[in-house]
Short mmCIF file of C-alpha atoms in Angstrom, two decimals:
data_model
loop_
_atom_site.label_atom_id
_atom_site.label_comp_id
_atom_site.label_asym_id
_atom_site.label_seq_id
_atom_site.Cartn_x
_atom_site.Cartn_y
_atom_site.Cartn_z
CA MET A 9 -22.95 18.69 3.30
CA ALA A 10 -25.54 17.43 5.72
CA ASP A 11 -27.33 15.41 3.07
CA LYS A 12 -24.20 13.68 1.81
CA ARG A 13 -23.83 10.01 2.59
CA ASP A 14 -20.74 8.74 4.35
CA PHE A 15 -18.11 7.99 1.68
CA TYR A 16 -17.28 4.61 3.23
CA GLU A 17 -20.98 3.73 3.16
CA VAL A 18 -21.19 4.79 -0.49
CA LEU A 19 -18.48 2.26 -1.40
CA GLY A 20 -19.84 -0.40 0.97
CA LEU A 21 -16.78 -0.27 3.23
CA LYS A 22 -15.96 0.18 6.89
CA LYS A 23 -13.80 3.04 8.11
CA GLY A 24 -10.13 2.08 7.99
CA ALA A 25 -10.42 0.11 4.74
CA SER A 26 -7.10 -0.48 2.95
CA GLU A 27 -6.09 1.09 -0.36
CA SER A 28 -6.69 -2.17 -2.25
CA GLU A 29 -10.12 -2.60 -0.66
CA ILE A 30 -11.06 0.96 -1.66
CA LYS A 31 -9.90 0.38 -5.24
CA SER A 32 -11.78 -2.91 -5.51
CA ALA A 33 -14.99 -1.47 -4.05
CA PHE A 34 -14.82 1.55 -6.38
CA ARG A 35 -14.37 -0.64 -9.45
CA LYS A 36 -17.34 -2.81 -8.48
CA LYS A 37 -19.68 0.09 -7.67
CA ALA A 38 -18.64 2.15 -10.70
CA MET A 39 -19.31 -0.76 -13.04
CA GLN A 40 -22.69 -1.33 -11.36
CA TYR A 41 -23.90 2.24 -11.86
CA HIS A 42 -22.07 3.07 -15.09
CA PRO A 43 -24.34 5.17 -17.40
CA ASP A 44 -23.70 2.83 -20.33
CA LYS A 45 -25.22 -0.01 -18.32
CA ASN A 46 -28.10 2.12 -17.07
CA PRO A 47 -29.16 4.32 -20.00
CA GLY A 48 -31.66 6.98 -19.00
CA ASP A 49 -31.59 5.97 -15.33
CA LYS A 50 -31.18 9.22 -13.39
CA LYS A 51 -30.82 7.43 -10.05
CA ALA A 52 -27.97 5.30 -11.40
CA GLU A 53 -26.35 8.45 -12.80
CA GLU A 54 -26.46 10.09 -9.38
CA LYS A 55 -25.09 6.93 -7.75
CA PHE A 56 -22.25 6.86 -10.28
CA LYS A 57 -21.33 10.46 -9.47
CA GLU A 58 -21.58 9.73 -5.74
CA VAL A 59 -19.23 6.74 -6.12
CA ASN A 60 -16.70 8.85 -8.06
CA ASP A 61 -16.85 11.61 -5.42
CA ALA A 62 -16.24 9.08 -2.65
CA TYR A 63 -13.30 7.48 -4.45
CA SER A 64 -11.68 10.83 -5.31
CA VAL A 65 -11.39 11.49 -1.56
CA LEU A 66 -10.67 8.02 -0.12
CA SER A 67 -8.02 7.21 -2.76
CA ASP A 68 -6.02 10.33 -1.85
CA PRO A 69 -4.10 9.77 1.43
CA SER A 70 -4.16 13.47 2.35
CA LYS A 71 -7.87 13.92 1.66
CA LYS A 72 -8.68 10.59 3.30
CA SER A 73 -6.87 11.65 6.49
CA LYS A 74 -8.85 14.90 6.65
CA TYR A 75 -12.09 13.10 5.91
CA ASP A 76 -11.46 10.53 8.65
CA LYS A 77 -10.91 13.38 11.14
CA PHE A 78 -13.50 15.96 10.09
CA GLY A 79 -15.95 14.19 7.78
CA HIS A 80 -17.23 16.04 4.71
CA ALA A 81 -16.24 19.40 6.19
CA GLY A 82 -12.60 18.36 6.05
CA VAL A 83 -12.61 17.91 2.26
CA ASP A 84 -15.20 20.45 1.11
CA PRO A 85 -13.26 23.51 -0.20
CA ASN A 86 -16.31 25.70 0.36
CA ALA A 87 -17.11 24.54 3.85
CA GLY A 88 -14.09 25.22 6.01
CA PHE A 89 -14.19 23.01 9.10
CA GLY A 90 -17.50 24.10 10.50
CA GLY A 91 -19.69 24.61 7.44
CA PHE A 92 -19.40 28.44 7.59
CA GLY A 93 -17.18 28.92 4.52
CA GLY A 94 -18.09 29.64 0.90
CA GLY A 95 -21.03 27.25 1.07
CA GLY A 96 -22.46 29.04 4.13
CA PHE A 97 -23.82 32.55 3.99
CA GLY A 98 -24.83 32.90 0.35
CA GLY A 99 -21.53 31.80 -1.19
CA GLY A 100 -23.25 29.92 -4.01
CA GLY A 101 -22.63 26.48 -2.49
CA ALA A 102 -24.92 24.03 -0.75
CA GLY A 103 -24.21 24.86 2.90
CA GLY A 104 -26.70 24.39 5.71
CA PHE A 105 -27.46 28.09 6.31
CA GLU A 106 -28.10 28.75 2.65
CA ASP A 107 -30.61 25.91 2.54
CA ILE A 108 -32.50 27.61 5.39
CA PHE A 109 -32.43 31.00 3.67
CA ASP A 110 -33.61 29.37 0.43
CA MET A 111 -36.57 27.89 2.23
CA PHE A 112 -37.67 31.16 3.81
CA GLY A 113 -36.76 33.16 0.72
CA GLY A 114 -39.16 30.97 -1.28
CA MET A 115 -42.00 31.42 1.23
CA PHE A 116 -41.75 35.17 1.60
CA GLY A 117 -40.68 36.21 -1.86
CA GLY A 118 -36.96 36.37 -1.17
CA GLY A 119 -36.41 39.85 -2.64
CA GLY A 120 -36.39 38.84 -6.30
CA GLY A 121 -35.26 35.29 -5.81
CA GLY A 122 -32.79 35.88 -2.99
CA PHE A 123 -30.50 32.99 -2.21
CA GLY A 124 -32.58 30.48 -4.14
CA GLN A 125 -32.25 32.42 -7.38
CA ARG A 126 -28.46 32.19 -7.30
CA ARG A 127 -28.58 28.45 -6.75
CA LYS A 128 -30.89 27.88 -9.72
CA HIS A 129 -28.53 29.73 -12.02
CA ALA A 130 -25.34 28.32 -10.49
CA PRO A 131 -22.96 26.60 -12.91
CA MET A 132 -23.11 22.80 -12.70
CA LYS A 133 -20.21 20.49 -13.50
CA GLY A 134 -20.78 18.06 -16.37
CA ARG A 135 -21.21 14.34 -15.91
CA ASP A 136 -18.13 12.28 -15.07
CA LEU A 137 -17.42 9.28 -17.31
CA GLN A 138 -15.64 5.98 -16.80
CA LYS A 139 -13.92 3.67 -19.27
CA GLY A 140 -11.93 0.48 -18.87
CA LEU A 141 -8.43 0.32 -20.39
CA THR A 142 -6.42 -2.89 -20.81
CA VAL A 143 -2.61 -2.71 -20.99
CA THR A 144 0.16 -5.30 -21.18
CA PHE A 145 2.31 -6.21 -18.19
CA GLU A 146 5.26 -4.31 -19.67
CA GLU A 147 3.15 -1.23 -20.51
CA ALA A 148 1.96 -1.11 -16.91
CA ALA A 149 5.52 -1.39 -15.60
CA PHE A 150 7.18 1.17 -17.90
CA GLY A 151 4.28 3.44 -18.86
CA THR A 152 2.88 4.04 -22.32
CA LYS A 153 0.66 6.20 -24.51
CA LYS A 154 -2.65 4.74 -25.63
CA GLN A 155 -5.29 5.85 -28.09
CA ILE A 156 -8.82 5.50 -26.71
CA THR A 157 -12.22 6.20 -28.21
CA ILE A 158 -15.14 7.19 -26.03
CA ASN A 159 -18.74 7.93 -27.01
CA LYS A 160 -20.01 10.97 -25.13
CA TYR A 161 -21.98 14.18 -25.35
CA VAL A 162 -19.99 17.16 -26.61
CA GLU A 163 -20.89 20.76 -27.30
CA CYS A 164 -22.62 21.18 -30.65
CA GLU A 165 -20.15 22.78 -33.06
CA THR A 166 -22.91 24.35 -35.14
CA CYS A 167 -24.32 26.47 -32.32
CA ASP A 168 -21.30 26.43 -29.96
CA GLY A 169 -23.47 24.81 -27.31
CA SER A 170 -26.13 27.53 -27.21
CA GLY A 171 -28.88 25.37 -28.75
CA ALA A 172 -29.98 28.23 -31.00
CA ALA A 173 -29.91 27.99 -34.79
CA GLU A 174 -27.18 29.83 -36.68
CA GLY A 175 -27.88 33.56 -36.81
CA SER A 176 -30.19 33.46 -33.79
CA SER A 177 -29.81 33.35 -30.02
CA LYS A 178 -31.76 32.44 -26.94
CA VAL A 179 -34.64 34.74 -26.08
CA THR A 180 -36.22 35.81 -22.81
CA CYS A 181 -38.62 33.22 -21.45
CA PRO A 182 -42.17 34.58 -21.95
CA LYS A 183 -43.54 32.64 -19.00
CA CYS A 184 -41.27 34.03 -16.28
CA GLY A 185 -40.11 37.20 -18.03
CA GLY A 186 -36.47 36.17 -17.69
CA SER A 187 -36.50 35.79 -13.91
CA GLY A 188 -36.21 32.02 -14.10
CA GLU A 189 -38.93 31.58 -11.48
CA THR A 190 -42.66 31.58 -11.10
CA ARG A 191 -44.52 32.80 -8.02
CA THR A 192 -47.80 31.67 -6.54
CA THR A 193 -49.68 33.39 -3.73
CA GLN A 194 -51.51 31.43 -1.06
CA ARG A 195 -53.88 32.78 1.59
CA THR A 196 -53.59 31.18 5.03
CA PRO A 197 -54.98 31.97 8.50
CA PHE A 198 -51.59 33.57 9.21
CA GLY A 199 -51.70 35.85 6.22
CA GLN A 200 -50.72 35.80 2.61
CA PHE A 201 -47.67 33.74 1.62
CA GLN A 202 -45.84 33.67 -1.67
CA SER A 203 -43.94 30.63 -2.92
CA VAL A 204 -41.27 30.72 -5.59
CA THR A 205 -40.42 27.79 -7.89
CA ALA A 206 -38.17 27.37 -10.90
CA CYS A 207 -39.91 28.13 -14.18
CA ASP A 208 -40.85 24.87 -15.89
CA ARG A 209 -40.60 26.47 -19.35
CA CYS A 210 -36.97 27.55 -19.15
CA GLU A 211 -35.97 25.28 -16.20
CA GLY A 212 -34.89 28.31 -14.17
CA SER A 213 -32.48 29.80 -16.72
CA GLY A 214 -34.72 32.70 -17.80
CA LYS A 215 -33.94 31.99 -21.48
CA ILE A 216 -35.44 29.64 -24.06
CA VAL A 217 -34.45 28.53 -27.53
CA ASP A 218 -37.03 29.97 -29.92
CA ASN A 219 -35.30 28.80 -33.11
CA PRO A 220 -33.54 25.51 -32.23
CA CYS A 221 -30.32 24.36 -33.85
CA SER A 222 -31.04 21.42 -36.17
CA PRO A 223 -28.04 19.11 -35.43
CA CYS A 224 -28.60 19.18 -31.64
CA SER A 225 -32.38 19.84 -31.64
CA GLY A 226 -31.82 22.84 -29.39
CA THR A 227 -30.06 20.97 -26.60
CA GLY A 228 -26.62 22.41 -27.36
CA ARG A 229 -25.12 18.91 -27.20
CA VAL A 230 -24.59 16.03 -29.62
CA ARG A 231 -23.33 12.50 -29.00
CA LYS A 232 -20.07 11.72 -30.72
CA ASP A 233 -17.13 9.28 -30.75
CA ILE A 234 -14.05 11.11 -29.48
CA THR A 235 -10.56 9.64 -29.94
CA MET A 236 -7.78 10.92 -27.69
CA SER A 237 -4.25 10.04 -26.62
CA VAL A 238 -3.76 9.31 -22.93
CA ASP A 239 -0.61 8.86 -20.85
CA VAL A 240 -0.48 5.70 -18.75
CA PRO A 241 2.15 6.33 -16.03
CA ALA A 242 4.77 3.72 -15.16
CA GLY A 243 3.81 1.51 -12.23
CA VAL A 244 0.04 1.27 -12.66
CA ASP A 245 -1.56 -1.99 -11.56
CA ASN A 246 -4.92 -3.74 -11.79
CA ASP A 247 -7.75 -1.42 -10.68
CA SER A 248 -5.56 1.68 -10.83
CA VAL A 249 -7.64 4.70 -11.82
CA ILE A 250 -6.32 7.49 -14.06
CA SER A 251 -8.26 10.74 -13.74
CA ILE A 252 -8.32 12.99 -16.82
CA LYS A 253 -9.70 16.41 -15.97
CA GLY A 254 -12.21 18.01 -18.30
CA GLN A 255 -12.74 15.01 -20.57
CA GLY A 256 -16.21 14.19 -19.26
CA GLU A 257 -19.41 15.76 -20.59
CA PRO A 258 -20.23 19.50 -20.86
CA GLY A 259 -21.50 21.32 -17.78
CA LEU A 260 -24.71 23.31 -17.42
CA ASN A 261 -25.09 27.07 -17.06
CA GLY A 262 -21.47 27.59 -18.01
CA GLY A 263 -20.22 24.98 -15.54
CA PRO A 264 -16.97 23.07 -16.12
CA PHE A 265 -16.72 19.82 -18.02
CA GLY A 266 -16.86 16.56 -16.08
CA ASP A 267 -13.85 14.27 -15.74
CA LEU A 268 -12.94 10.95 -17.31
CA TYR A 269 -11.84 8.04 -15.13
CA LEU A 270 -9.85 5.23 -16.76
CA VAL A 271 -9.89 1.95 -14.81
CA ILE A 272 -6.79 -0.11 -15.63
CA THR A 273 -6.72 -3.85 -16.28
CA VAL A 274 -3.25 -5.43 -16.65
CA LYS A 275 -2.76 -8.58 -18.73
CA PRO A 276 -0.90 -11.37 -16.91
CA HIS A 277 2.73 -12.16 -17.81
CA LYS A 278 3.99 -15.59 -18.88
CA LEU A 279 6.87 -15.56 -16.38
CA PHE A 280 6.42 -12.85 -13.77
CA LYS A 281 3.91 -12.41 -10.98
CA ARG A 282 3.43 -9.01 -9.37
CA ARG A 283 2.90 -8.15 -5.70
CA GLY A 284 2.71 -4.38 -5.35
CA GLN A 285 5.99 -3.02 -6.74
CA ASP A 286 7.80 -6.36 -6.40
CA LEU A 287 8.08 -9.06 -9.06
CA TRP A 288 8.31 -12.80 -8.41
CA LEU A 289 9.87 -15.37 -10.71
CA GLU A 290 10.38 -19.14 -10.47
CA ILE A 291 13.49 -20.66 -12.10
CA PRO A 292 13.99 -24.44 -12.39
CA ILE A 293 17.41 -25.85 -11.44
CA SER A 294 18.83 -29.35 -11.58
CA PHE A 295 20.08 -31.45 -8.67
CA ALA A 296 23.65 -30.88 -9.84
CA GLN A 297 23.18 -27.11 -9.92
CA ALA A 298 21.64 -27.12 -6.44
CA ALA A 299 24.34 -29.34 -4.95
CA LEU A 300 27.40 -27.81 -6.64
CA GLY A 301 26.24 -24.23 -7.22
CA ASP A 302 26.03 -22.52 -10.59
CA GLU A 303 25.69 -19.21 -12.40
CA LEU A 304 22.11 -18.62 -13.55
CA VAL A 305 20.86 -16.33 -16.29
CA VAL A 306 17.92 -14.47 -14.72
CA PRO A 307 15.46 -12.55 -16.93
CA THR A 308 14.12 -9.21 -15.71
CA LEU A 309 11.52 -7.01 -17.43
CA SER A 310 14.26 -5.03 -19.20
CA GLU A 311 17.34 -7.26 -19.46
CA LYS A 312 19.05 -10.51 -18.53
CA VAL A 313 21.35 -10.60 -15.49
CA SER A 314 23.69 -13.23 -14.01
CA TYR A 315 23.23 -14.55 -10.51
CA THR A 316 25.40 -17.16 -8.80
CA ILE A 317 23.66 -19.65 -6.54
CA PRO A 318 25.89 -21.20 -3.88
CA ALA A 319 26.59 -24.91 -3.49
CA GLY A 320 23.98 -26.63 -1.35
CA THR A 321 21.11 -24.39 -2.45
CA GLN A 322 17.88 -25.84 -1.10
CA PRO A 323 14.63 -26.22 -3.10
CA GLU A 324 12.38 -23.12 -3.07
CA THR A 325 15.14 -20.87 -1.77
CA VAL A 326 14.31 -17.24 -2.61
CA PHE A 327 16.94 -14.74 -3.76
CA ARG A 328 16.34 -10.97 -4.06
CA LEU A 329 17.57 -8.79 -6.90
CA LYS A 330 17.26 -5.25 -5.56
CA GLY A 331 15.71 -2.57 -7.78
CA LYS A 332 14.65 -4.98 -10.52
CA GLY A 333 10.93 -4.71 -9.83
CA VAL A 334 8.36 -2.09 -10.87
CA LYS A 335 8.52 1.67 -10.38
CA SER A 336 6.14 3.32 -7.94
CA VAL A 337 3.45 5.51 -9.56
CA LYS A 338 3.95 8.18 -6.88
CA SER A 339 7.78 8.25 -6.70
CA THR A 340 11.00 7.07 -8.36
CA LYS A 341 11.33 4.16 -5.94
CA MET A 342 11.75 0.76 -7.59
CA GLY A 343 10.52 -2.57 -6.28
CA ASP A 344 12.63 -5.74 -6.16
CA LEU A 345 12.69 -9.02 -8.08
CA TYR A 346 12.38 -12.17 -5.99
CA VAL A 347 13.66 -15.37 -7.60
CA LYS A 348 12.53 -18.73 -6.23
CA VAL A 349 14.56 -21.75 -7.37
CA ILE A 350 12.52 -24.88 -8.05
CA LEU A 351 14.37 -28.22 -7.96
CA GLU A 352 13.61 -30.35 -11.00
CA VAL A 353 13.82 -34.08 -10.31
CA PRO A 354 14.60 -36.18 -13.41
CA THR A 355 11.83 -38.60 -14.39
CA LYS A 356 13.54 -40.48 -17.23
CA LEU A 357 16.75 -42.23 -16.20
CA ASN A 358 18.62 -45.05 -17.91
CA SER A 359 20.12 -47.93 -15.95
CA GLU A 360 23.59 -46.37 -15.79
CA GLN A 361 22.24 -43.10 -14.41
CA LYS A 362 20.17 -44.93 -11.80
CA LYS A 363 23.24 -46.89 -10.74
CA LEU A 364 25.30 -43.71 -10.31
CA ILE A 365 22.58 -42.08 -8.19
CA ARG A 366 22.34 -45.15 -5.95
CA GLU A 367 26.11 -45.16 -5.50
CA LEU A 368 26.04 -41.47 -4.64
CA GLY A 369 23.22 -42.02 -2.14
CA GLU A 370 25.19 -44.78 -0.43
CA THR A 371 28.16 -42.45 0.06
CA LEU A 372 26.13 -39.63 1.61
CA THR A 373 25.77 -39.44 5.39
CA ASN A 374 23.84 -37.14 7.71
CA ASP A 375 26.90 -34.92 7.87
CA SER A 376 26.52 -34.24 4.13
CA TYR A 377 23.34 -32.25 4.81
CA ASN A 378 23.19 -28.86 6.44
CA LYS A 379 20.33 -29.61 8.83
CA LYS A 380 19.95 -28.97 12.52
CA LYS A 381 18.23 -32.30 13.00
CA THR A 382 17.77 -35.13 10.50
CA PHE A 383 14.41 -36.67 9.72
CA SER A 384 15.56 -39.98 11.17
CA ASP A 385 16.51 -38.25 14.45
CA ILE A 386 13.04 -36.70 14.68
CA MET A 387 11.43 -40.08 13.99
CA LYS A 388 13.46 -41.66 16.80
CA ASP A 389 12.36 -38.93 19.23
CA LEU A 390 8.68 -39.37 18.30
CA PHE A 391 8.64 -43.12 18.68
CA LYS A 392 10.82 -43.62 21.76
CA SER A 393 9.46 -46.45 23.91
#
C-alpha cells in the first residue's frame, strides 16, 4: 500500500471533489491512457489500471468515506486498518512487512524462495478494459439492453489457455528446474551472500511450453471480437460508468479475469433538458393564454398530461410536475419535470389587430397588473429632484 499514489492525485483532483468532478476526471484520464490509444505502452497500461482503481473507490460513497478517513488501508480488503491483515505477514498480498521479508529472503536464500516465491507465483487479475457506449435520451431514462462488440484477448480455445499444443502440456523449466527462480552467489567482506531472482526463461512460473499451440503461438491467448448483451439501468446519465465483472482480459497464473467499464454518452433530446434526475421543458404560450389562463397539453417522456395555468401567468413562470422526471440509478425515487412558460409576442399583425391591442392598452391601468411597484413608480423615485 505504501507505494500506491493518492487516488485523488491519480485523477488530478483535490480531496472533497464532487461526484460529477470525479466522473469527469475519470473519463478524461481513462481516455488518455486507454490501451487502444497507447498500443504496446506498458506505462500507459499501468496508468489506465491505476485510474480504474482510483475511480472504483472514489465513485462508491461508502468506499470513498473510508478512504477519506483511513487512506488506502481503509479500502484494502487485505490490509485491515493498520496494514497487518492478509497483505502483512506472508498472506500473499503486497503489504509492507512482506516486502521486507522478500528483500531479506532474496539476499539470504529465503528457504527455497520464502515469501518472494509465493509472490512470483501469485495469481494476477487480467487487464481491465474500457469502452464508450452511446444511448438515446429515452434509453438512458428507462433503461435498455444493448449489443456491444469489443476486441480483446481471450483464452485460446484450442489449448484452453495453456499455450501447449493439443496432446501436450507444459514441461518443467530446464533452467531453474521448476523452482521459478535462479540464484547467484556473491562474496563480500561480510561473507557469502546469495541473491534470488525470477527465472528469465519461464518468467518465474517454473514451467515452459515446449510444443507451442499454433493458433496462439504458445501464449494461451488470442485476440478476438466478442459480442455481448449488456443491461443499461434506468437513470444513467452522461459519464455514468457501468462495471461488468469478468469481461476484461484473462488473468495470469490462474488469476481472475479483468473487468469491463462502459462509459455512457447520452444523446440530447429535442425538447427536454436534464439536470440530475429532473427534466426541464419550455412551452410557448400566447398573450391571451397568459392573461386569461388556459389548459396546456404537456408532454412527458412517457405520456401527455394536462396542466392548467392560472390567469395572469407571467413570462418564464416555472411549474413543477412531481414524479415526471428520471428514475434514480440507485433507488426507485423519481425526479420532477419543470415546465417554464415562454410568452410568444406576435410579430405579424394586421391593422385591425393593432387597433384592438392599442384600445386594450388604453384601458389598462397600474391596478391591472399584480406588481408591488410599477416601473413608472421606480422611475419617479430614481429621478426625484
